[in-house]
Amino acid sequence: MTPPYRRIYVAGHRGMVGSAVCRRLAGAGDLEIITASRDELDLLDRREVNRFFADQQPDAVIFAAARVGGILANHTHPVEFLSDNATMAISAIDAAFRQGVRRFLFLGSTCIYPRDCPQPMSESSLLTGPLEATNEAYAIAKIAGLKLCQYYRRQHGVYFTSAMPTNLYGPGDNYHPDHSHVLPALIRRFHEAAQSGVPEVTIWGSGTPRREFLHVDDLADALVHLLNLPDSPAVADWINVGTGVDLTIRELAEQIAAVVGFEGRITLDPSKPDGTPVKRTDVSMLHGTLWRHRIGLAEGLRQTYEAFLLETGQGQLRSV
């Protein structure tokens, strides 16, 4: 379905999510996709962001720009994860309102929900308990953006809402050995172990935490779907985007090892942090809008490993 907009600004278009959104929008009909690299637009500079919106005049925004990383990166740089993400969100949301943007779709994360909230996590769980300490700074920044969209909608009647995707994976992911998320980190480690003949791979933690994973192309499709929904009280200020299906980190490691062709031992290091025990989204609200994911994990892992090999061979593997 073609979104009812003609000029859509995709913030973070070079990232995994933003590039997937651009691929999806490229086939969505007669519209102009507006993008800007970091050299062209510093989202941390509020005056520069205001000038960009005034010059470009988008009528819709999908805000996928963010400073992201795994447990180690969040633990090491909490100041940057909070300040950078909050500053980017506030600058863009305010500029969009000032320039009359019709639709703003902000991307958060399911890490906004309390560490020990009931499972599966529903949208109503927000701010009902303490956050997971290992990604608290990032979560607070995302909550700030989400709530600011809600407040602009409530106070000014603009159609600013948010989507809360679960753990993502797919083409264009970040494979940094220290700063990446669990799924791409495991793909790289098992690939390197298989290539070098290492007999054993050790993964962080107990292996028992349960996680849910959504292919980034499914997320992009969901975002275009949400962009098409007309503004009404029935459209929530924020909505979960996921599969509603989870598995343990140990099970994930075993599936990745099989896809990669690693035949050695998988061991655990329980001295390392596990993070949140369980993270599974309640996607009943999303399903109520008649959208469901299409790419199962087994198929998605095969596609992602193929993309990893292609990106590696072309010297384009992200590792930042």
PDB file of C-alpha atoms in Angstrom, residues 53-197:
ATOM      1  CA  PHE A  53      13.167  20.713   8.130  1.00  0.00           C
ATOM      2  CA  ALA A  54      12.485  24.254   6.924  1.00  0.00           C
ATOM      3  CA  ASP A  55      14.404  23.617   3.698  1.00  0.00           C
ATOM      4  CA  GLN A  56      13.110  20.111   2.948  1.00  0.00           C
ATOM      5  CA  GLN A  57       9.487  20.467   4.092  1.00  0.00           C
ATOM      6  CA  PRO A  58       8.699  16.759   4.522  1.00  0.00           C
ATOM      7  CA  ASP A  59       5.093  15.899   5.194  1.00  0.00           C
ATOM      8  CA  ALA A  60       5.983  12.668   7.043  1.00  0.00           C
ATOM      9  CA  VAL A  61       8.956  11.420   9.070  1.00  0.00           C
ATOM     10  CA  ILE A  62      10.104   7.937  10.047  1.00  0.00           C
ATOM     11  CA  PHE A  63      12.690   8.552  12.753  1.00  0.00           C
ATOM     12  CA  ALA A  64      15.050   5.574  12.797  1.00  0.00           C
ATOM     13  CA  ALA A  65      18.211   7.454  13.779  1.00  0.00           C
ATOM     14  CA  ALA A  66      19.790   6.327  17.039  1.00  0.00           C
ATOM     15  CA  ARG A  67      22.995   5.524  18.851  1.00  0.00           C
ATOM     16  CA  VAL A  68      22.676   1.775  19.411  1.00  0.00           C
ATOM     17  CA  GLY A  69      24.726  -1.080  20.822  1.00  0.00           C
ATOM     18  CA  GLY A  70      24.731  -4.192  22.969  1.00  0.00           C
ATOM     19  CA  ILE A  71      25.159  -4.686  26.714  1.00  0.00           C
ATOM     20  CA  LEU A  72      28.861  -3.794  26.759  1.00  0.00           C
ATOM     21  CA  ALA A  73      28.431  -0.594  24.754  1.00  0.00           C
ATOM     22  CA  ASN A  74      25.486   0.521  26.902  1.00  0.00           C
ATOM     23  CA  HIS A  75      27.398  -0.217  30.091  1.00  0.00           C
ATOM     24  CA  THR A  76      30.537   1.591  28.924  1.00  0.00           C
ATOM     25  CA  HIS A  77      28.931   4.738  27.455  1.00  0.00           C
ATOM     26  CA  PRO A  78      25.656   5.481  29.319  1.00  0.00           C
ATOM     27  CA  VAL A  79      26.159   9.255  29.080  1.00  0.00           C
ATOM     28  CA  GLU A  80      26.292   9.180  25.280  1.00  0.00           C
ATOM     29  CA  PHE A  81      23.467   6.654  24.976  1.00  0.00           C
ATOM     30  CA  LEU A  82      21.145   8.892  26.990  1.00  0.00           C
ATOM     31  CA  SER A  83      22.228  12.356  25.890  1.00  0.00           C
ATOM     32  CA  ASP A  84      22.725  11.652  22.173  1.00  0.00           C
ATOM     33  CA  ASN A  85      19.482   9.733  21.709  1.00  0.00           C
ATOM     34  CA  ALA A  86      17.393  12.182  23.731  1.00  0.00           C
ATOM     35  CA  THR A  87      18.894  15.193  21.953  1.00  0.00           C
ATOM     36  CA  MET A  88      18.293  13.745  18.479  1.00  0.00           C
ATOM     37  CA  ALA A  89      14.695  12.854  19.300  1.00  0.00           C
ATOM     38  CA  ILE A  90      13.806  16.179  20.891  1.00  0.00           C
ATOM     39  CA  SER A  91      15.436  18.193  18.108  1.00  0.00           C
ATOM     40  CA  ALA A  92      13.654  16.321  15.318  1.00  0.00           C
ATOM     41  CA  ILE A  93      10.232  16.157  16.968  1.00  0.00           C
ATOM     42  CA  ASP A  94      10.258  19.861  17.776  1.00  0.00           C
ATOM     43  CA  ALA A  95      11.451  20.820  14.274  1.00  0.00           C
ATOM     44  CA  ALA A  96       8.786  18.624  12.697  1.00  0.00           C
ATOM     45  CA  PHE A  97       6.067  20.356  14.674  1.00  0.00           C
ATOM     46  CA  ARG A  98       7.404  23.820  13.873  1.00  0.00           C
ATOM     47  CA  GLN A  99       7.458  23.052  10.144  1.00  0.00           C
ATOM     48  CA  GLY A 100       3.985  21.522   9.980  1.00  0.00           C
ATOM     49  CA  VAL A 101       4.928  17.880   9.412  1.00  0.00           C
ATOM     50  CA  ARG A 102       1.687  15.907   9.105  1.00  0.00           C
ATOM     51  CA  ARG A 103       2.940  12.544  10.404  1.00  0.00           C
ATOM     52  CA  PHE A 104       5.867  11.669  12.681  1.00  0.00           C
ATOM     53  CA  LEU A 105       6.603   8.016  13.450  1.00  0.00           C
ATOM     54  CA  PHE A 106       9.249   7.664  16.157  1.00  0.00           C
ATOM     55  CA  LEU A 107      11.092   4.375  16.641  1.00  0.00           C
ATOM     56  CA  GLY A 108      11.707   3.276  20.184  1.00  0.00           C
ATOM     57  CA  SER A 109      12.575  -0.157  21.530  1.00  0.00           C
ATOM     58  CA  THR A 110      10.976  -2.734  23.796  1.00  0.00           C
ATOM     59  CA  CYS A 111      13.776  -2.022  26.282  1.00  0.00           C
ATOM     60  CA  ILE A 112      11.553   0.863  27.428  1.00  0.00           C
ATOM     61  CA  TYR A 113       9.510  -1.607  29.454  1.00  0.00           C
ATOM     62  CA  PRO A 114      10.337  -2.529  33.071  1.00  0.00           C
ATOM     63  CA  ARG A 115      12.832  -5.313  33.647  1.00  0.00           C
ATOM     64  CA  ASP A 116      10.339  -7.496  35.490  1.00  0.00           C
ATOM     65  CA  CYS A 117       7.072  -6.499  33.828  1.00  0.00           C
ATOM     66  CA  PRO A 118       4.505  -9.219  33.075  1.00  0.00           C
ATOM     67  CA  GLN A 119       5.145 -11.248  29.929  1.00  0.00           C
ATOM     68  CA  PRO A 120       4.349 -10.768  27.150  1.00  0.00           C
ATOM     69  CA  MET A 121       5.055  -7.036  27.446  1.00  0.00           C
ATOM     70  CA  SER A 122       2.045  -4.901  26.635  1.00  0.00           C
ATOM     71  CA  GLU A 123       2.016  -1.206  25.808  1.00  0.00           C
ATOM     72  CA  SER A 124       0.367  -0.514  29.176  1.00  0.00           C
ATOM     73  CA  SER A 125       3.460  -1.765  31.022  1.00  0.00           C
ATOM     74  CA  LEU A 126       5.401   1.431  30.364  1.00  0.00           C
ATOM     75  CA  LEU A 127       6.654   3.168  33.548  1.00  0.00           C
ATOM     76  CA  THR A 128       5.207   0.540  35.873  1.00  0.00           C
ATOM     77  CA  GLY A 129       8.565  -0.539  37.330  1.00  0.00           C
ATOM     78  CA  PRO A 130      12.364  -0.191  37.252  1.00  0.00           C
ATOM     79  CA  LEU A 131      14.195  -0.556  33.950  1.00  0.00           C
ATOM     80  CA  GLU A 132      16.855  -3.149  33.123  1.00  0.00           C
ATOM     81  CA  ALA A 133      20.114  -1.638  34.411  1.00  0.00           C
ATOM     82  CA  THR A 134      22.230  -2.770  31.445  1.00  0.00           C
ATOM     83  CA  ASN A 135      20.327  -0.567  28.969  1.00  0.00           C
ATOM     84  CA  GLU A 136      18.705   1.976  31.272  1.00  0.00           C
ATOM     85  CA  ALA A 137      20.304   5.056  29.661  1.00  0.00           C
ATOM     86  CA  TYR A 138      19.154   4.109  26.156  1.00  0.00           C
ATOM     87  CA  ALA A 139      15.685   3.230  27.423  1.00  0.00           C
ATOM     88  CA  ILE A 140      15.257   6.563  29.207  1.00  0.00           C
ATOM     89  CA  ALA A 141      16.164   8.437  26.024  1.00  0.00           C
ATOM     90  CA  LYS A 142      13.655   6.412  24.013  1.00  0.00           C
ATOM     91  CA  ILE A 143      10.951   6.963  26.627  1.00  0.00           C
ATOM     92  CA  ALA A 144      11.607  10.699  26.386  1.00  0.00           C
ATOM     93  CA  GLY A 145      11.051  10.642  22.616  1.00  0.00           C
ATOM     94  CA  LEU A 146       7.965   8.479  22.914  1.00  0.00           C
ATOM     95  CA  LYS A 147       6.388  10.665  25.587  1.00  0.00           C
ATOM     96  CA  LEU A 148       7.240  13.859  23.692  1.00  0.00           C
ATOM     97  CA  CYS A 149       5.361  12.539  20.660  1.00  0.00           C
ATOM     98  CA  GLN A 150       2.441  11.677  22.925  1.00  0.00           C
ATOM     99  CA  TYR A 151       2.451  15.144  24.477  1.00  0.00           C
ATOM    100  CA  TYR A 152       2.591  16.918  21.107  1.00  0.00           C
ATOM    101  CA  ARG A 153      -0.338  14.828  19.914  1.00  0.00           C
ATOM    102  CA  ARG A 154      -2.314  15.517  23.083  1.00  0.00           C
ATOM    103  CA  GLN A 155      -1.495  19.235  23.336  1.00  0.00           C
ATOM    104  CA  HIS A 156      -1.419  20.235  19.667  1.00  0.00           C
ATOM    105  CA  GLY A 157      -3.461  17.563  17.881  1.00  0.00           C
ATOM    106  CA  VAL A 158      -0.653  16.491  15.547  1.00  0.00           C
ATOM    107  CA  TYR A 159      -0.343  12.888  14.371  1.00  0.00           C
ATOM    108  CA  PHE A 160       2.903  12.010  16.178  1.00  0.00           C
ATOM    109  CA  THR A 161       3.120   8.400  17.389  1.00  0.00           C
ATOM    110  CA  SER A 162       5.749   5.744  18.121  1.00  0.00           C
ATOM    111  CA  ALA A 163       6.562   2.148  17.236  1.00  0.00           C
ATOM    112  CA  MET A 164       8.348  -0.152  19.702  1.00  0.00           C
ATOM    113  CA  PRO A 165      10.197  -2.880  17.752  1.00  0.00           C
ATOM    114  CA  THR A 166      11.527  -5.961  19.441  1.00  0.00           C
ATOM    115  CA  ASN A 167      15.109  -7.205  18.845  1.00  0.00           C
ATOM    116  CA  LEU A 168      15.943  -6.747  15.163  1.00  0.00           C
ATOM    117  CA  TYR A 169      18.252  -8.524  12.749  1.00  0.00           C
ATOM    118  CA  GLY A 170      18.904  -8.698   9.027  1.00  0.00           C
ATOM    119  CA  PRO A 171      20.927  -7.101   6.210  1.00  0.00           C
ATOM    120  CA  GLY A 172      23.055  -4.143   7.223  1.00  0.00           C
ATOM    121  CA  ASP A 173      23.360  -5.123  10.890  1.00  0.00           C
ATOM    122  CA  ASN A 174      26.349  -4.064  12.992  1.00  0.00           C
ATOM    123  CA  TYR A 175      28.884  -6.853  13.511  1.00  0.00           C
ATOM    124  CA  HIS A 176      31.339  -5.076  15.811  1.00  0.00           C
ATOM    125  CA  PRO A 177      32.933  -7.706  18.111  1.00  0.00           C
ATOM    126  CA  ASP A 178      32.185  -5.661  21.253  1.00  0.00           C
ATOM    127  CA  HIS A 179      29.348  -3.247  20.444  1.00  0.00           C
ATOM    128  CA  SER A 180      26.887  -5.340  18.437  1.00  0.00           C
ATOM    129  CA  HIS A 181      23.686  -6.981  19.636  1.00  0.00           C
ATOM    130  CA  VAL A 182      23.502 -10.657  20.493  1.00  0.00           C
ATOM    131  CA  LEU A 183      22.333 -12.110  17.162  1.00  0.00           C
ATOM    132  CA  PRO A 184      24.897 -10.439  14.841  1.00  0.00           C
ATOM    133  CA  ALA A 185      27.600 -10.958  17.474  1.00  0.00           C
ATOM    134  CA  LEU A 186      26.871 -14.696  17.476  1.00  0.00           C
ATOM    135  CA  ILE A 187      26.828 -14.867  13.676  1.00  0.00           C
ATOM    136  CA  ARG A 188      30.278 -13.317  13.517  1.00  0.00           C
ATOM    137  CA  ARG A 189      31.728 -15.442  16.312  1.00  0.00           C
ATOM    138  CA  PHE A 190      30.424 -18.730  14.935  1.00  0.00           C
ATOM    139  CA  HIS A 191      31.475 -17.788  11.402  1.00  0.00           C
ATOM    140  CA  GLU A 192      35.025 -16.960  12.501  1.00  0.00           C
ATOM    141  CA  ALA A 193      35.190 -20.109  14.629  1.00  0.00           C
ATOM    142  CA  ALA A 194      34.015 -22.278  11.724  1.00  0.00           C
ATOM    143  CA  GLN A 195      36.501 -20.644   9.369  1.00  0.00           C
ATOM    144  CA  SER A 196      39.465 -21.075  11.716  1.00  0.00           C
ATOM    145  CA  GLY A 197      38.525 -24.517  13.056  1.00  0.00           C
TER     146      GLY A 197
END
